[in-house]
Short mmCIF file of C-alpha atoms in Angstrom, two decimals:
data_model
loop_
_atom_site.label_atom_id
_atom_site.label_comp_id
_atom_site.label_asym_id
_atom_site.label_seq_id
_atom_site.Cartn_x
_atom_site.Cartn_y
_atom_site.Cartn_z
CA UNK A 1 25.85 109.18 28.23
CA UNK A 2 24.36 107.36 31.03
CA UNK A 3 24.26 103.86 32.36
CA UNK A 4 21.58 102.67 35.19
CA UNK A 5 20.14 99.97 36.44
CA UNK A 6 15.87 99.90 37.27
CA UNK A 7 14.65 97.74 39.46
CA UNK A 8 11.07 96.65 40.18
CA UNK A 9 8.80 94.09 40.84
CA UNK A 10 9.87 90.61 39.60
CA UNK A 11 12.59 92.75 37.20
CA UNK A 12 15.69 94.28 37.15
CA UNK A 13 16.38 96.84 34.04
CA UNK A 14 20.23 98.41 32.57
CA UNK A 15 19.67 101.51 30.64
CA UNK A 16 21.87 103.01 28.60
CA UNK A 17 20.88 106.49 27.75
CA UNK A 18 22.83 108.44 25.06
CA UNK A 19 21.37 112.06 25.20
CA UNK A 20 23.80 115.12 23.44
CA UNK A 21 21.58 117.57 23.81
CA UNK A 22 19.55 117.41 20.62
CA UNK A 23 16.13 115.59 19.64
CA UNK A 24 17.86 112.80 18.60
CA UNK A 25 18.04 111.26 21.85
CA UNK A 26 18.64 107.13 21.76
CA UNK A 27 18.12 104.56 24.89
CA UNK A 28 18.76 100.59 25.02
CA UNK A 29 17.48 98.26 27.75
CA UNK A 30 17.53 94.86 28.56
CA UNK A 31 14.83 93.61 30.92
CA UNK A 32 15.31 90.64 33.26
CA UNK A 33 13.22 88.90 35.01
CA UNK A 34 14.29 88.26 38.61
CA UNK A 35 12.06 85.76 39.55
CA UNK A 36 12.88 82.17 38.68
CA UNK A 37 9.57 80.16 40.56
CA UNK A 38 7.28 82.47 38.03
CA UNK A 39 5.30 80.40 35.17
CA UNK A 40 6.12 82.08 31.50
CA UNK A 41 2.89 83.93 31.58
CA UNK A 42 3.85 85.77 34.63
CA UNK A 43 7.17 86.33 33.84
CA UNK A 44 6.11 87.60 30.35
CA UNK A 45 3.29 89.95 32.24
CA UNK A 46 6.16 91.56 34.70
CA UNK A 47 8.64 91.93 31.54
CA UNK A 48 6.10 93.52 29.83
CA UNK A 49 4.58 95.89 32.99
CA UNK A 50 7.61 96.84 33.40
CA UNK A 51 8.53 98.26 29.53
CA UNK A 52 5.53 99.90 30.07
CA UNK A 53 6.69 101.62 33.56
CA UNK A 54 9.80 102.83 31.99
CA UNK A 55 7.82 104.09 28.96
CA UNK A 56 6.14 106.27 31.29
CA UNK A 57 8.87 107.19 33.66
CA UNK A 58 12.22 106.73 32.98
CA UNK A 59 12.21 106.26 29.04
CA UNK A 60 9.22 108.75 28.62
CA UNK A 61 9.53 110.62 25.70
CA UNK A 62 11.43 107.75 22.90
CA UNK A 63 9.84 105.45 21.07
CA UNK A 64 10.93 101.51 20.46
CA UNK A 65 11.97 101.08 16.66
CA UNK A 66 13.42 97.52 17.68
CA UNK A 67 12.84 94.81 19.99
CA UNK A 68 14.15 91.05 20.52
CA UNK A 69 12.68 88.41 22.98
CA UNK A 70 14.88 85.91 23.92
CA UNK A 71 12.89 82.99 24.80
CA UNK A 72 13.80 79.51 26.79
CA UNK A 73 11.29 77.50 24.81
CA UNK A 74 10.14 79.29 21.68
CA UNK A 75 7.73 76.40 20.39
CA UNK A 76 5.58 76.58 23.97
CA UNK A 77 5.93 80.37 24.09
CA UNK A 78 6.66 82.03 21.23
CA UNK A 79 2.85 82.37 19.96
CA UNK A 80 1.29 84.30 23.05
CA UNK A 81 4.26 87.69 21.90
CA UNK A 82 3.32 87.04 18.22
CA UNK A 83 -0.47 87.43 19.01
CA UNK A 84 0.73 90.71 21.08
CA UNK A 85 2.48 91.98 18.10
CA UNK A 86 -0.63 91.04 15.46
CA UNK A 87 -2.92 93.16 17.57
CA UNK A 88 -0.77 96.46 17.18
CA UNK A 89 3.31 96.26 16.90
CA UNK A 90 5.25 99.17 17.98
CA UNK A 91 8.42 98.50 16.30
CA UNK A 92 10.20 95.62 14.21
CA UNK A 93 10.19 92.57 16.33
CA UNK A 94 12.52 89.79 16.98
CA UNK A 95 11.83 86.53 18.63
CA UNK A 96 13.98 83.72 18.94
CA UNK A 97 14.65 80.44 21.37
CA UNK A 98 17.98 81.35 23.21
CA UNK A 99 17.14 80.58 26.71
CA UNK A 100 18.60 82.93 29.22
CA UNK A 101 21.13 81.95 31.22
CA UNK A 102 20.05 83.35 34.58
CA UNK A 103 17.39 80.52 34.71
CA UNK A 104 14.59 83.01 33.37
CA UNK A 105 11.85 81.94 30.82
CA UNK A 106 12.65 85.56 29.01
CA UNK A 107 14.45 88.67 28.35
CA UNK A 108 13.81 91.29 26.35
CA UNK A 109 16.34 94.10 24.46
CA UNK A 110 14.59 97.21 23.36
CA UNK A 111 16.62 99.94 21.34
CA UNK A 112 14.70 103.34 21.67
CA UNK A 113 14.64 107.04 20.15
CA UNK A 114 13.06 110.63 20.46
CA UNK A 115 12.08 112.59 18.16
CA UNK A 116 11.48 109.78 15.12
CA UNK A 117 8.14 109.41 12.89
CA UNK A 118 7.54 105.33 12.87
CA UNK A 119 5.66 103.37 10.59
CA UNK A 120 5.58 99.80 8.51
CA UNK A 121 6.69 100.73 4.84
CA UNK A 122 4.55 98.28 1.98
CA UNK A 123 7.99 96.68 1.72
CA UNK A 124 7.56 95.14 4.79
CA UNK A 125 10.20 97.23 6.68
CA UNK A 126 9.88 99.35 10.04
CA UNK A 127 11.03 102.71 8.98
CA UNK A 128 12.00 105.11 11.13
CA UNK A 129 13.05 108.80 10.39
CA UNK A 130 14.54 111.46 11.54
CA UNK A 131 16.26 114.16 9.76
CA UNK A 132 17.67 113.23 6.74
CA UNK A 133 18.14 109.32 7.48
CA UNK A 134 15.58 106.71 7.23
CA UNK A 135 16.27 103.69 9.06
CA UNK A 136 14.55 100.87 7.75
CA UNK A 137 14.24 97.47 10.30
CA UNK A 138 13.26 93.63 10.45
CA UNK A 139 13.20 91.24 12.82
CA UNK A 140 12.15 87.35 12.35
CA UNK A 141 12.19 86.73 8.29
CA UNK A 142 12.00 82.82 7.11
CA UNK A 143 10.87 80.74 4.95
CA UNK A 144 10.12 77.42 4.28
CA UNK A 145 12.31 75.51 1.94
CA UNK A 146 13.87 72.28 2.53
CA UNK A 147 17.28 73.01 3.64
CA UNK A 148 19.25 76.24 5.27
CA UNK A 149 20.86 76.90 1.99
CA UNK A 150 17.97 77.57 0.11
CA UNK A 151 16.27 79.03 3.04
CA UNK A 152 19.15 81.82 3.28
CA UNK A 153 18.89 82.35 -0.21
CA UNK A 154 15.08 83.27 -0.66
CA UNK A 155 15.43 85.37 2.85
CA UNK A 156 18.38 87.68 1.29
CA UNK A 157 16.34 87.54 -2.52
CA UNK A 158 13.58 89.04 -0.66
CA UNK A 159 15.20 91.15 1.01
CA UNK A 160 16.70 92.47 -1.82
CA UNK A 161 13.59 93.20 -3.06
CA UNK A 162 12.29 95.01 0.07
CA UNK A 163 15.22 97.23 -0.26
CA UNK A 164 14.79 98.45 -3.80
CA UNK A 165 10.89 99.20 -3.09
CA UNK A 166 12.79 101.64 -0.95
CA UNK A 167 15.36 103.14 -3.14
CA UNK A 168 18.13 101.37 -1.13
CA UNK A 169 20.69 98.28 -1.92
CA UNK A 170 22.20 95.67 0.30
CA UNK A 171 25.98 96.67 -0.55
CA UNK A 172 25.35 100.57 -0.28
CA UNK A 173 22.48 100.43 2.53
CA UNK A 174 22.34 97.33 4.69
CA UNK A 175 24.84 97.93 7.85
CA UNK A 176 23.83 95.12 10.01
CA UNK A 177 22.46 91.28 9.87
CA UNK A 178 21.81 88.53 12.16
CA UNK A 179 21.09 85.10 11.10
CA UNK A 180 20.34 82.85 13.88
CA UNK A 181 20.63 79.24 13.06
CA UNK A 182 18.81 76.04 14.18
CA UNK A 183 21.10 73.41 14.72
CA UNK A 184 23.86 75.37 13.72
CA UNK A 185 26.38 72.77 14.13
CA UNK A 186 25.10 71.27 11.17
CA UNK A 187 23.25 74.00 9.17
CA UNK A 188 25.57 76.80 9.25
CA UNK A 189 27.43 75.88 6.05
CA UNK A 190 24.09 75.41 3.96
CA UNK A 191 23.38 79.44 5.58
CA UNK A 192 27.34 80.84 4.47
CA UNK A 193 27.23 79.18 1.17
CA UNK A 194 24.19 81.02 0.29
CA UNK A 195 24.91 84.65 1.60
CA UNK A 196 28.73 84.08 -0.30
CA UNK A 197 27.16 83.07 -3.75
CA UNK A 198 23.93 86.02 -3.14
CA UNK A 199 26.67 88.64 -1.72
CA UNK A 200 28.66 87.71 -4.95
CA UNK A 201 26.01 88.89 -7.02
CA UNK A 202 25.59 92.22 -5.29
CA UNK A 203 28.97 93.22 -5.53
CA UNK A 204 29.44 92.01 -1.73
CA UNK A 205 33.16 90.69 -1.97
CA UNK A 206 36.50 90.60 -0.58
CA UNK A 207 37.61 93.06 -2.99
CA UNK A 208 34.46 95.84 -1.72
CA UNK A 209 33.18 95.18 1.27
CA UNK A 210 30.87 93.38 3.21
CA UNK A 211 28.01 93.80 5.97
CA UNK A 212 28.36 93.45 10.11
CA UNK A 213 26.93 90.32 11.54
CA UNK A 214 26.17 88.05 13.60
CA UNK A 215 25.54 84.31 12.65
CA UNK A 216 24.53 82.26 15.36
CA UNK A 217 22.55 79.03 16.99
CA UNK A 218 19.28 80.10 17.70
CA UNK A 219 15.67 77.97 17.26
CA UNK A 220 12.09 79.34 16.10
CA UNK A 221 9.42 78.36 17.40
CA UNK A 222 8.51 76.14 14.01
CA UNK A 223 11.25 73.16 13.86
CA UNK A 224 10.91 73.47 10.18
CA UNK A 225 12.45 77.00 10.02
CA UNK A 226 16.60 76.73 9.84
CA UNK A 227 17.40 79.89 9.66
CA UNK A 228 15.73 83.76 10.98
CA UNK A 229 17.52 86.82 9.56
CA UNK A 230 16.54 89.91 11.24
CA UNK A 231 18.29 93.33 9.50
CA UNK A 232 19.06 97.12 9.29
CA UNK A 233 20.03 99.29 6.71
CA UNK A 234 19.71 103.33 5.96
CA UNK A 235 18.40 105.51 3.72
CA UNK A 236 20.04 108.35 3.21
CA UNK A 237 23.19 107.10 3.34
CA UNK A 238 26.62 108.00 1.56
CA UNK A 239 29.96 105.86 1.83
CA UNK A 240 31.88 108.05 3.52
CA UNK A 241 29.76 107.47 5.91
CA UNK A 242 30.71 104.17 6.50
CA UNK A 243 33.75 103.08 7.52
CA UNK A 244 34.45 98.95 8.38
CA UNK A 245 36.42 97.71 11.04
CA UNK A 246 39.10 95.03 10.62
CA UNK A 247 41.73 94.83 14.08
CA UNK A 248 44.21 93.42 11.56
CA UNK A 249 46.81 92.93 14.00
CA UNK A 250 44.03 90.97 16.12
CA UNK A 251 42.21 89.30 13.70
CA UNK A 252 42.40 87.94 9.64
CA UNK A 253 39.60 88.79 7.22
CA UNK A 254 36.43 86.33 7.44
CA UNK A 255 36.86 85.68 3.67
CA UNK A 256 40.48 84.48 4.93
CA UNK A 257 37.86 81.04 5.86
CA UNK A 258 35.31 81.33 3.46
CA UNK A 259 32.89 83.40 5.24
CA UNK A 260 31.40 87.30 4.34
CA UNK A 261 31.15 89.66 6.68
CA UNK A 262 32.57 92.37 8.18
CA UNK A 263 33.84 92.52 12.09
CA UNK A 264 32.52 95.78 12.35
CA UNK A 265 31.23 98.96 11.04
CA UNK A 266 31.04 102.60 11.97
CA UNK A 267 28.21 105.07 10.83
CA UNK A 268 29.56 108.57 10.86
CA UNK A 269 27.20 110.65 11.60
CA UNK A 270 27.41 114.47 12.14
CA UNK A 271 27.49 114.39 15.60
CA UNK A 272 27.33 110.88 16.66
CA UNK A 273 29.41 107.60 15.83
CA UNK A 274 27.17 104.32 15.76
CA UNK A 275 29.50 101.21 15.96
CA UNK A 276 28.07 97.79 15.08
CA UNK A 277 30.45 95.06 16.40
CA UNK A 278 30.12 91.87 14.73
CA UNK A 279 29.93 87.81 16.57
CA UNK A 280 33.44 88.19 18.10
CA UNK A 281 34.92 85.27 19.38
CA UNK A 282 38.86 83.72 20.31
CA UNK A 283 39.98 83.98 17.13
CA UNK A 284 43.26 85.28 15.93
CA UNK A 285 45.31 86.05 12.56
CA UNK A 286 45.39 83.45 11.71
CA UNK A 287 41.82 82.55 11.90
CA UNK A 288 42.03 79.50 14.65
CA UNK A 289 40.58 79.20 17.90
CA UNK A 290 42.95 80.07 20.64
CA UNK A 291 42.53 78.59 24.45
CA UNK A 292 40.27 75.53 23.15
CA UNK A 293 38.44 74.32 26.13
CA UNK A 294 39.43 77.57 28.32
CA UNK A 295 36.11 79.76 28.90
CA UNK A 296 38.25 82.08 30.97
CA UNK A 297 41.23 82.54 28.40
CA UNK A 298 38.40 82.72 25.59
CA UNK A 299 36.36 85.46 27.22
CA UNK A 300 39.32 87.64 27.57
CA UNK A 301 41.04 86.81 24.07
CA UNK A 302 37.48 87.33 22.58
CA UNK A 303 37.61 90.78 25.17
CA UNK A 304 40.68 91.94 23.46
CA UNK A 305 39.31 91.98 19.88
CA UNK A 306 36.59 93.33 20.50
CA UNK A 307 38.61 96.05 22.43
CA UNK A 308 40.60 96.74 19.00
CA UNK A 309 37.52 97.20 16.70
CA UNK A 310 35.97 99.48 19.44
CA UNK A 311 39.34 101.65 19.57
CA UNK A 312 39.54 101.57 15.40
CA UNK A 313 36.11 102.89 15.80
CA UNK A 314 37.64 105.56 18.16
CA UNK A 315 35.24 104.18 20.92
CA UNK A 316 35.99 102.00 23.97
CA UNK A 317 33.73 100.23 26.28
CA UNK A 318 32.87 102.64 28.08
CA UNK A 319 30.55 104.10 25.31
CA UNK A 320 28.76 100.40 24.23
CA UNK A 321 25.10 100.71 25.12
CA UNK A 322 24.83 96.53 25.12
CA UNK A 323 26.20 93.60 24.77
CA UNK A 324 24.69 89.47 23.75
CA UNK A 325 27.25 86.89 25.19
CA UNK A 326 26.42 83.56 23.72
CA UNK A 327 27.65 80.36 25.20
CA UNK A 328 28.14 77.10 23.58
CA UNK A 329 27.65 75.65 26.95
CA UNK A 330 25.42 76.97 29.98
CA UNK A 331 27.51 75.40 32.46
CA UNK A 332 29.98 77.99 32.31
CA UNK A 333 27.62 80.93 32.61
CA UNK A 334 28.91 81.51 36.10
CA UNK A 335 32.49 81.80 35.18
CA UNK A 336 31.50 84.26 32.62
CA UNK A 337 28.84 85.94 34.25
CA UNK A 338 31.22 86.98 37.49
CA UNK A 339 33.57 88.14 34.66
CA UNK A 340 31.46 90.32 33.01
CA UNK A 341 29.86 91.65 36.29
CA UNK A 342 33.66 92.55 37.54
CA UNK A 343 35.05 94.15 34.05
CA UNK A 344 31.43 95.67 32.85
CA UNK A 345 29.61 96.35 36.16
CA UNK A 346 26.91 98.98 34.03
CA UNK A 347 26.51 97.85 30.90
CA UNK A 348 23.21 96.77 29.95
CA UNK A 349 23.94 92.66 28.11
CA UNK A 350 22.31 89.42 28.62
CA UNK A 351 23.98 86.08 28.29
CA UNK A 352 22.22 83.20 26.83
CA UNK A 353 22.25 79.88 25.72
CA UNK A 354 23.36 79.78 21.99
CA UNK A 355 26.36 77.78 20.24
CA UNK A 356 28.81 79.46 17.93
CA UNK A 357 29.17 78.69 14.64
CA UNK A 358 32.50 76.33 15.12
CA UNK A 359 32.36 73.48 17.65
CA UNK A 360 35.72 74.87 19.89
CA UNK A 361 34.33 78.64 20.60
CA UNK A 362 32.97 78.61 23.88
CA UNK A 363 31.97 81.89 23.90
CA UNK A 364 30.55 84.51 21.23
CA UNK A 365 29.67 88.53 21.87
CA UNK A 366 28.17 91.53 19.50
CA UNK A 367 27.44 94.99 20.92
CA UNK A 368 26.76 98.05 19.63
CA UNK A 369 28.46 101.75 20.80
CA UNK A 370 27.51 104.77 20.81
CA UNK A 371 30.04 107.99 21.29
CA UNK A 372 30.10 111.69 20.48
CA UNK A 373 31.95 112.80 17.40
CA UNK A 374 31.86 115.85 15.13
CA UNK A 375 31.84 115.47 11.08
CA UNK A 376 30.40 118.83 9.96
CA UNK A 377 29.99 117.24 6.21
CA UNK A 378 27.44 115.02 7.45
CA UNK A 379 24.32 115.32 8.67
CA UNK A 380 23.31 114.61 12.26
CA UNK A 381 21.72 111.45 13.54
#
């Protein structure tokens, strides 16, 4: 494992490198720009001269099976990186209005890996294999429909579909979702009362299980569009595999208040652990907000349970590759930023603008780890 931070022209680049020796070797990155007084075109031409640097250089050798741009004005901007992607797409691709907080135009996360064979299934999915695992990705599904409700339910129909055109289901393949909502304040409910009644028909319940996630506000570039789901799942897959996180003596169950999702899951892989942490905020167990109004309070409450899913997990910090930090409100990006910068000096994250689903959160993270482990009944990553 090994954490670094790139800089070059107009950019600044963390890099987390996870590399045990075998082909399956995996990077993530998030690309800044550094350069405020830079129009979007020229801060979108150093992002992108820069990917392509470390593609050459520091990265060489791994391929990008996902990418998310996180934009400060997605209606103005959004077009000029779908036009990119229609003229050859390297990987699944994300893009979504949550402005960065630095006072940049856009970021960019890229999760990398060696040794895969790429290509876009007829489903629709980015599938990427390597060894006996397919890993199947999207990034920015939507439709059109009137309302976030039935929006939600046509995306996860579809989806559905997509998965059995590979041999795969949502409750024995999907690990991860995102759902990033317009207006969330007011179209979050329409989104969770969809995925409940869809999940219930999948065998998606209390009782089983559910799927990591992250539900979010977050704007496309068309107003019309309330809701983007971007997902992963595997092929190849059994449920031992999979274990899901809870932190019970941090946190209740989400179906506790009507919502379904897990706060975490581990893949188990032969010689590798992949840990998908969920939209953690201040919450505790008994599902409330604790410190309402207190960013500082909040970001270390919302620290600590993240800390417990990590350590169920048998991970810490030390091993997540990155980190998202939404805020509800950008003026207290400083406060959070200097807190991050003292407690998680290397880790590669980006903090942007994006309320959480209830009103009192301040302050939202995901992240994803990655730590050695040994299960000799399971094949390697």
């Amino acid at each position: 494992m090994n954490k670094q931070t790139v800089s070059k022209a107009n950019t600044k680049t963390e890099i987390f490198e996870f590399d045990n020796g075998t082909e399956a070797r995996e990077c993530q990155a998030v690309i800044h720009v550094t350069n405020t007084s830079l129009s979007y075109a020229e801060q979108l031409d150093a992002l992108l001269n820069t990917y392509d640097e470390l593609r050459s250089n520091e990265l060489r050798g791994t391929e990008a099976v996902f990418k998310r741009y996180y934009l400060s004005d997605a209606a103005n901007q959004a077009a000029t990186i779908h036009a990119m992607a229609a003229e050859g797409s390297d990987c699944a691709l994300s893009v979504i209005e949550q402005a960065p907080l630095d006072g940049t135009k856009v970021a960019l996360w890229v999760y990398m890996q060696s040794g895969v064979a790429t290509a876009i299934s007829p489903s629709g999915l980015y599938r990427v294999a390597h060894g006996r695992y397919t890993h199947l990705w999207d990034g920015g599904a939507h439709r059109h429909e009137a309302n976030s409700e039935l929006q939600t339910r046509l995306l996860l129909n579809s989806y559905l579909m997509q998965l059995a055109a590979e041999g795969c289901s949502l409750a024995d393949n999907c690990i991860r979702t995102w759902f990033f909502v317009n207006d969330v304040d007011i179209n979050y409910a329409g989104m969770v009362k969809a995925r409940n009644e869809v999940f219930a028909t999948q065998s998606l319940t209390p009782a089983t299980h559910f799927i990591a996630s992250t539900g979010i506000g977050g704007r496309q570039e068309d107003a019309t569009v309330s809701v983007q789901m971007d997902n992963y799942a595997i092929k190849g897959i059994c449920k031992e595999q999979i274990q899901h996180l809870y932190a019970a003596d941090h946190m209740n169950r989400t179906s506790d208040y009507g919502v379904s999702f897990e706060r975490g899951t581990c893949v188990e892989y032969g010689d590798r652990h992949h840990v998908f942490i969920s939209g953690t905020a201040s919450i505790d167990t008994n599902g409330d907000v604790v410190y309402p109004g207190d960013i500082r309070k909040q970001t270390e409450r919302m620290w600590g349970n993240v800390e417990a899913l990590l350590r169920e997990a048998g991970c810490t910090f030390d091993d997540v590759a990155q980190m998202t930090i939404y805020l509800r409100d950008p003026a207290d990006y400083s406060t959070v930023k200097a807190m991050f910068d003292g407690r998680f000096p290397s880790t590669p994250r980006l903090i942007v603008h994006a309320p959480v689903c209830r009103p009192g959160w301040l302050i939202e993270m995901e992240c994803m780890a990655i730590c050695t482990a040994s299960h000799k009944e399971f094949a390697p990553f």
